GROMACS .gro file of C-alpha atoms in nm:
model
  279
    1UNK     CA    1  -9.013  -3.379   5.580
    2UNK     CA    2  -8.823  -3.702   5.519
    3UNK     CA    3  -8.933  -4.017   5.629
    4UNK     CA    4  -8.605  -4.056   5.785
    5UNK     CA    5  -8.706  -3.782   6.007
    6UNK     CA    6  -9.042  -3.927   6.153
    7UNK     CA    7  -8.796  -4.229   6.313
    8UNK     CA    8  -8.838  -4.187   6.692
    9UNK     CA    9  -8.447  -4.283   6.709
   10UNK     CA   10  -8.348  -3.917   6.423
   11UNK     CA   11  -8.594  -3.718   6.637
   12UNK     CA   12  -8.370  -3.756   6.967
   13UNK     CA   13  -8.065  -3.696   6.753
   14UNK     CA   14  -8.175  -3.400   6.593
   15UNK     CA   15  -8.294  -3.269   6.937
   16UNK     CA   16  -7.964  -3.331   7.079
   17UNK     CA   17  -7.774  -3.192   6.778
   18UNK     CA   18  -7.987  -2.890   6.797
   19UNK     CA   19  -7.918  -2.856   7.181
   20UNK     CA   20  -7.580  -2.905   7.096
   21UNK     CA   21  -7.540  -2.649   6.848
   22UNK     CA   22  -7.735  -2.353   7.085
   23UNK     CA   23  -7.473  -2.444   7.327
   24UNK     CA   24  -7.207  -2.392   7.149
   25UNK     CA   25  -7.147  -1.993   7.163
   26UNK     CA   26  -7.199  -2.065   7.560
   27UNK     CA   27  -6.879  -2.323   7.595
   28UNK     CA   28  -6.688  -2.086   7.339
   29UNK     CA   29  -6.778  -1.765   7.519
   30UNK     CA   30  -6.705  -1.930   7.921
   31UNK     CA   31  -6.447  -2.143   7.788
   32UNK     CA   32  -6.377  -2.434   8.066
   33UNK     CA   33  -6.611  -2.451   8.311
   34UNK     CA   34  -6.374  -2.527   8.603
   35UNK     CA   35  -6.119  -2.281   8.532
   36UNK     CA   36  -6.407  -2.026   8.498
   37UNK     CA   37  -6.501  -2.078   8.827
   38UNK     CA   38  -6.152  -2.098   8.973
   39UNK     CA   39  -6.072  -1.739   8.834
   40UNK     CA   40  -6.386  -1.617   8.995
   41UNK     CA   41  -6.280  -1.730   9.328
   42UNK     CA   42  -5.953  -1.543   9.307
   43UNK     CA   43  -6.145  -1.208   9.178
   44UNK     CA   44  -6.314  -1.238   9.472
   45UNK     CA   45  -6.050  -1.321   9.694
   46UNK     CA   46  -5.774  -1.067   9.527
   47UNK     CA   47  -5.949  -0.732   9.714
   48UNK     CA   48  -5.875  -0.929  10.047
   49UNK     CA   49  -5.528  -1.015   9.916
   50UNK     CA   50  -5.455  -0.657   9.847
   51UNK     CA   51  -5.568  -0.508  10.193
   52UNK     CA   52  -5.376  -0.753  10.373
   53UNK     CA   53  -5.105  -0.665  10.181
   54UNK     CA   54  -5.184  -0.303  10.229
   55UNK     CA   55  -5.222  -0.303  10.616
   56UNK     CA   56  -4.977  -0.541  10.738
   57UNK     CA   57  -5.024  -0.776  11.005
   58UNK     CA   58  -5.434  -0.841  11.038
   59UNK     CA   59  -5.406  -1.074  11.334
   60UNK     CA   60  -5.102  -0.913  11.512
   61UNK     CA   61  -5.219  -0.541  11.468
   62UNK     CA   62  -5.398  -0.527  11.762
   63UNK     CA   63  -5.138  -0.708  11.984
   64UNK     CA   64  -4.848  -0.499  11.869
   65UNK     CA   65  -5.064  -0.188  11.955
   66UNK     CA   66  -5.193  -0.291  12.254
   67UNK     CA   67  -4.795  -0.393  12.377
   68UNK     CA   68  -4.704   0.016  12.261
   69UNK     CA   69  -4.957   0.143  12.434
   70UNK     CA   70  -4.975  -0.076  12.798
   71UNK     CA   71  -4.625   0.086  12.922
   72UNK     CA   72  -4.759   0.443  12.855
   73UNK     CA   73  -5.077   0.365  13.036
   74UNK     CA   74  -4.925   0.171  13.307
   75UNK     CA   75  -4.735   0.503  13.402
   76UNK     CA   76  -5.009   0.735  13.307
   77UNK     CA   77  -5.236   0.507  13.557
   78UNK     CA   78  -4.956   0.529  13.858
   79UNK     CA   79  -4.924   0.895  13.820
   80UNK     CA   80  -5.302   1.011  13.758
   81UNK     CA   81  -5.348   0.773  14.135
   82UNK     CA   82  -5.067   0.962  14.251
   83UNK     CA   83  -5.195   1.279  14.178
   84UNK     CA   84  -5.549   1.239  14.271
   85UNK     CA   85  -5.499   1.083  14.629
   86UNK     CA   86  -5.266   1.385  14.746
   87UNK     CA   87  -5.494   1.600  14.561
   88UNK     CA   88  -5.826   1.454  14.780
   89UNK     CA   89  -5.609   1.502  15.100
   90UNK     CA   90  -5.530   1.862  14.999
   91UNK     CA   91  -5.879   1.963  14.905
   92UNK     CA   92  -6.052   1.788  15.231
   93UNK     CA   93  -5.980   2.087  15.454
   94UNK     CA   94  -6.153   2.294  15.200
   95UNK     CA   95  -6.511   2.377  15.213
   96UNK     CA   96  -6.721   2.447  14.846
   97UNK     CA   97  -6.666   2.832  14.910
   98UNK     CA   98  -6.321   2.869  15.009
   99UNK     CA   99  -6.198   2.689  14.693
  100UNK     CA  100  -5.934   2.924  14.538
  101UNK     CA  101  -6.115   3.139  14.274
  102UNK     CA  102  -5.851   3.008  13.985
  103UNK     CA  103  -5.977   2.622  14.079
  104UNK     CA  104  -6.338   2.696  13.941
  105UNK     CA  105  -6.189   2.900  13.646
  106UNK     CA  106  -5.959   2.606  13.557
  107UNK     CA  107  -6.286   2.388  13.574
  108UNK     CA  108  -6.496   2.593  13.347
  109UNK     CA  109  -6.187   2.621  13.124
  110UNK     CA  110  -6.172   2.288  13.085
  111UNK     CA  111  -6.568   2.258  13.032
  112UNK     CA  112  -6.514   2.506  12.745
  113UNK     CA  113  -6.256   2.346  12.599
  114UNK     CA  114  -6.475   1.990  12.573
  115UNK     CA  115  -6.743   2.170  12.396
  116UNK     CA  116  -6.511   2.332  12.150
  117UNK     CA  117  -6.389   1.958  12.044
  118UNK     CA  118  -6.775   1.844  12.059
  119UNK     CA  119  -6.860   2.116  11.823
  120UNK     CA  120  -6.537   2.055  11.608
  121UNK     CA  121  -6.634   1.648  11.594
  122UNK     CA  122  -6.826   1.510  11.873
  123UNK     CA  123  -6.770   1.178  11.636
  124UNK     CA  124  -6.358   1.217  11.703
  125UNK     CA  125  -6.395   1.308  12.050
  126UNK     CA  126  -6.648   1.055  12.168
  127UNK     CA  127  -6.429   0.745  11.986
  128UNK     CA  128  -6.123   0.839  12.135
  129UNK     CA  129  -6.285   0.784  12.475
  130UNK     CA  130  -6.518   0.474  12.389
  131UNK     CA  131  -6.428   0.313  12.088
  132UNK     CA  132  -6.067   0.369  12.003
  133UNK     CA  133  -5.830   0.076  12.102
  134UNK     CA  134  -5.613   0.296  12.307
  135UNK     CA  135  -5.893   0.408  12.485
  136UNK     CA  136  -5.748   0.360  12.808
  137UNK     CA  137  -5.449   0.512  12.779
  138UNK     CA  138  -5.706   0.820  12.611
  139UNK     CA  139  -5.905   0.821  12.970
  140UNK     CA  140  -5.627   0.811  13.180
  141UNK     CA  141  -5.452   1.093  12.987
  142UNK     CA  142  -5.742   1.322  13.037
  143UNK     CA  143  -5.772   1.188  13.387
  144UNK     CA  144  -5.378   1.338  13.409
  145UNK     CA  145  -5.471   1.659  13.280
  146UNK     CA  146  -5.764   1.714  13.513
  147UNK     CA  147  -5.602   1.571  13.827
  148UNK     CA  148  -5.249   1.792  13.744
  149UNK     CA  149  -5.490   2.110  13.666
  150UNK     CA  150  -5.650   2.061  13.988
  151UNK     CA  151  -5.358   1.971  14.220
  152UNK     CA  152  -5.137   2.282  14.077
  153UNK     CA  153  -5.440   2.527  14.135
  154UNK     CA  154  -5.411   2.465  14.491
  155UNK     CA  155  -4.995   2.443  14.549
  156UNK     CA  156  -4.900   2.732  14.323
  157UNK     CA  157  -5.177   2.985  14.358
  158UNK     CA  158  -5.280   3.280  14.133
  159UNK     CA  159  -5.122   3.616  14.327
  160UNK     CA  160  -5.378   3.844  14.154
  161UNK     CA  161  -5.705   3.680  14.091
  162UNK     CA  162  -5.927   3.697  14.449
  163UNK     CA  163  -6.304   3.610  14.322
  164UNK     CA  164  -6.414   3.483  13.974
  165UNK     CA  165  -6.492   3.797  13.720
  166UNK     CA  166  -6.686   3.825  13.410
  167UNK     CA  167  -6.517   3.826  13.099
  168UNK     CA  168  -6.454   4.160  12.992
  169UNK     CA  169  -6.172   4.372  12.764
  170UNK     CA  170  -5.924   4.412  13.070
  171UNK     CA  171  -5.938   4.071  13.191
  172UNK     CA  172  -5.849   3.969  12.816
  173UNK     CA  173  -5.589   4.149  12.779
  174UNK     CA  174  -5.443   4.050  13.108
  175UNK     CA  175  -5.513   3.711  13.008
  176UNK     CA  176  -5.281   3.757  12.668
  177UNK     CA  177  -5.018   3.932  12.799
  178UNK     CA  178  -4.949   3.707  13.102
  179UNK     CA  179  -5.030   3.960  13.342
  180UNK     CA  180  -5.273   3.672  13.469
  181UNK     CA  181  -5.204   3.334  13.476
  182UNK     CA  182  -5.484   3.129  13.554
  183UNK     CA  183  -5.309   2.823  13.359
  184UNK     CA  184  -5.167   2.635  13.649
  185UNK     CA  185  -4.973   2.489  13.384
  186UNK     CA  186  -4.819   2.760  13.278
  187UNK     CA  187  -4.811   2.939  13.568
  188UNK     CA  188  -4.469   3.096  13.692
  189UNK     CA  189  -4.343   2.857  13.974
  190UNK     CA  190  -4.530   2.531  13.810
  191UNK     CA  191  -4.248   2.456  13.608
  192UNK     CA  192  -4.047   2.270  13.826
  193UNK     CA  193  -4.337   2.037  13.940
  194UNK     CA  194  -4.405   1.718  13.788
  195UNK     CA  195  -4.795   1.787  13.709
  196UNK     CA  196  -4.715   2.066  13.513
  197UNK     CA  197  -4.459   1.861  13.320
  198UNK     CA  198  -4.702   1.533  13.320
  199UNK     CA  199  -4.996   1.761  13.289
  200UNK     CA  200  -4.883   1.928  12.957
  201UNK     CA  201  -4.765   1.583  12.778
  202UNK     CA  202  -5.112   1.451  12.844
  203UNK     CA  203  -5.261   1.748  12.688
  204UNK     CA  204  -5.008   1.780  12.367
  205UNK     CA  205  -5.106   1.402  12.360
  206UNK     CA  206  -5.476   1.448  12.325
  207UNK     CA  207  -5.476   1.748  12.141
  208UNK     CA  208  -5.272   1.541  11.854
  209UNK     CA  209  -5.484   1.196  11.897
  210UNK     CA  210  -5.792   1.457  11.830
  211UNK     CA  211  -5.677   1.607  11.566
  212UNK     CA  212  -5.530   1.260  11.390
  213UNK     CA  213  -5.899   1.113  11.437
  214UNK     CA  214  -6.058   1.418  11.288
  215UNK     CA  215  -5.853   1.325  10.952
  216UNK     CA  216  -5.893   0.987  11.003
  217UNK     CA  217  -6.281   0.993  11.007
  218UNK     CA  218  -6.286   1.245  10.670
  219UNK     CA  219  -6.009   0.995  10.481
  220UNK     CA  220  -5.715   1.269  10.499
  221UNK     CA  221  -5.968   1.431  10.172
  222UNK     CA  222  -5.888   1.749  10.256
  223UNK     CA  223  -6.248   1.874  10.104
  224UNK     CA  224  -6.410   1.667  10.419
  225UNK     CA  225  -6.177   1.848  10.693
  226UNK     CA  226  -6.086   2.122  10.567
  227UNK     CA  227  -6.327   2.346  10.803
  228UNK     CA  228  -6.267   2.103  11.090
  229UNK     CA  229  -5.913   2.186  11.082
  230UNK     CA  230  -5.950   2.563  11.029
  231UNK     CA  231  -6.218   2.590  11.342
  232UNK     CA  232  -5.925   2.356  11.531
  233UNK     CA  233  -5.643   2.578  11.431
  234UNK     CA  234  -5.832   2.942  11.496
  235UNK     CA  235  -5.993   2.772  11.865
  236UNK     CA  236  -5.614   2.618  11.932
  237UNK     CA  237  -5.501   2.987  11.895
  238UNK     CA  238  -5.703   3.174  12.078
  239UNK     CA  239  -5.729   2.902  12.350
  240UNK     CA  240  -5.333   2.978  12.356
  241UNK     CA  241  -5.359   3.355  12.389
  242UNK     CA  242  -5.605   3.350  12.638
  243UNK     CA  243  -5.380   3.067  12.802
  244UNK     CA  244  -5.089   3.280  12.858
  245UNK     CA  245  -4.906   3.002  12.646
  246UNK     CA  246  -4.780   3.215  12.378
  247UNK     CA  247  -4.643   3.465  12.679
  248UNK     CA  248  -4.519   3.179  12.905
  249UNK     CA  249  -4.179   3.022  12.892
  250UNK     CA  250  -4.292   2.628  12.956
  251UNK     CA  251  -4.239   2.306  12.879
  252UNK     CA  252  -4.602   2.356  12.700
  253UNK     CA  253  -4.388   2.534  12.382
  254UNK     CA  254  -4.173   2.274  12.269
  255UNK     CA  255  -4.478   2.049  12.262
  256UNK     CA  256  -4.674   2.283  12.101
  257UNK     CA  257  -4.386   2.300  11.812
  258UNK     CA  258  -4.363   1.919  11.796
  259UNK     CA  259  -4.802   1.901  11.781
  260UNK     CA  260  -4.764   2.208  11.551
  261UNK     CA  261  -4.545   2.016  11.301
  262UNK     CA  262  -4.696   1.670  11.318
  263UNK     CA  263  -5.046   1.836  11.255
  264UNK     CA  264  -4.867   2.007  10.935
  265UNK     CA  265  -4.711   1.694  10.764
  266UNK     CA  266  -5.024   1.517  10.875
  267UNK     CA  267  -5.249   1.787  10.650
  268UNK     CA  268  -4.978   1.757  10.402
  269UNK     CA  269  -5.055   1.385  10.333
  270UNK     CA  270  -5.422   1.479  10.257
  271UNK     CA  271  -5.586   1.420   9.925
  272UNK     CA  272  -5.819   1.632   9.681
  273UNK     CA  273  -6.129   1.444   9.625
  274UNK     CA  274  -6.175   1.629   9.278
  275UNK     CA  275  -5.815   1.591   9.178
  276UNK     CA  276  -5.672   1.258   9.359
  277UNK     CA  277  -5.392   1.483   9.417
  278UNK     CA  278  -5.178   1.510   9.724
  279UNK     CA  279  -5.282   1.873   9.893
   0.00000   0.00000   0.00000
């Protein structure tokens, strides 16, 4: 070593030139430290930039909605109180066993019809009710359909359906051809009342907010919902036939083409997951 070396004054600056030299690649690799950390601050912040930008208003979303959807539930909420007082005056004269046999059907129809949706997505069906943001105006459209299903099964009665009967091949058939209508809905004579009209917008209503949260919760990938959609489509058909819908002449058809051709263009927009591909 040179005695130059030994001086406690060169030791520190051959330390500190040694330190300086090891840091070296580090500076030339991060460049300036304050700009570094700037630019990380926006890589963070740019996924945040990009949904806003993607989604609109963040802050305003739920006001705008919430305006759309209070005059819709502010008539839906007259009507369905409407409906259900006259329909408790009608029904008090009524005992449990003289209840016309077509009011029980109608009320295990609409039992069957919930567990078809539960088994399709209980998820969809349970957030439209609880945790959607129009979940109001959700309740008090299936509070419509009830009340109106009700209310109609007691002003325009079946003509040829006495006592309840088990399902068999004659009742079926009756059922498809329109030989029986036990859809007070669709019922001839329920046209010109204003449940059947009300009545069948609150179900075309539902039926579409259903199937728009089915795609929603499998993120329109058409791999997730594909057999969600098929079990809607075949139970929406057969619910029909068995309806009298596709034998009636309703209001209940030109809804049924408007739901028919939303559902379409909505299924249209979905994605392959293997392909990133509109379907």
């Amino acid at each position: 070593f040179s005695p130059s070396l030994n001086h406690p004054h060169c030791s520190v600056t051959a330390i500190a030139s040694a330190a300086a030299i090891f840091e070296m690649p580090q500076k030339a690799f991060r460049g300036l430290d304050a700009f570094d950390d700037a630019q990380m601050a926006v890589s963070w912040t740019e996924p945040r930039r990009v949904r806003k930008a993607f989604r609109g208003f963040d802050g305003e979303e739920d006001v705008v909605l919430s305006v759309a959807a209070g005059l819709p539930l502010f008539v839906c909420t007259i009507a369905d109180v409407f409906i259900a007082l006259d329909l408790v005056v009608r029904l008090l004269p009524f005992r449990m066993g003289d209840l016309p046999a077509d009011f029980l059907a109608e009320g295990i129809y609409l039992i069957v019809t919930t567990a078809i949706a539960c088994a399709i997505d209980f998820k969809a069906l349970l957030g439209m009710f609880l945790h959607s943001r129009v979940h109001a105006l959700n309740c008090a459209a299936g509070t419509g359909v009830i009340c109106s299903v009700l209310k109609l099964s007691i002003l325009n009665k079946v003509q040829n359906y006495d006592s309840l009967r088990l399902p068999s091949m004659a009742l079926a058939f009756d059922l498809v051809s329109g030989e029986l209508q036990l859809n007070p809905l669709l019922r001839k004579g329920s046209e010109w009342h204003f449940e059947s009209v009300y009545g069948s917008a609150c179900c075309a209503y539902l039926a579409t907010y259903f199937a728009m949260s089915v795609l929603y919760n499998g993120e329109f990938c058409i791999d997730k919902v594909a057999k969600k959609m098929m079990l809607y489509v075949i139970s929406g058909i057969a619910l029909g036939m068995f309806s009298g819908l596709f034998a009636a002449q309703s209001s209940m058809g030109w809804l049924l083409v408007a739901h028919a051709l939303l559902l379409a263009w909505a299924v249209t927009q979905c994605r392959k997951q293997d392909k990133g591909k509109i379907f």
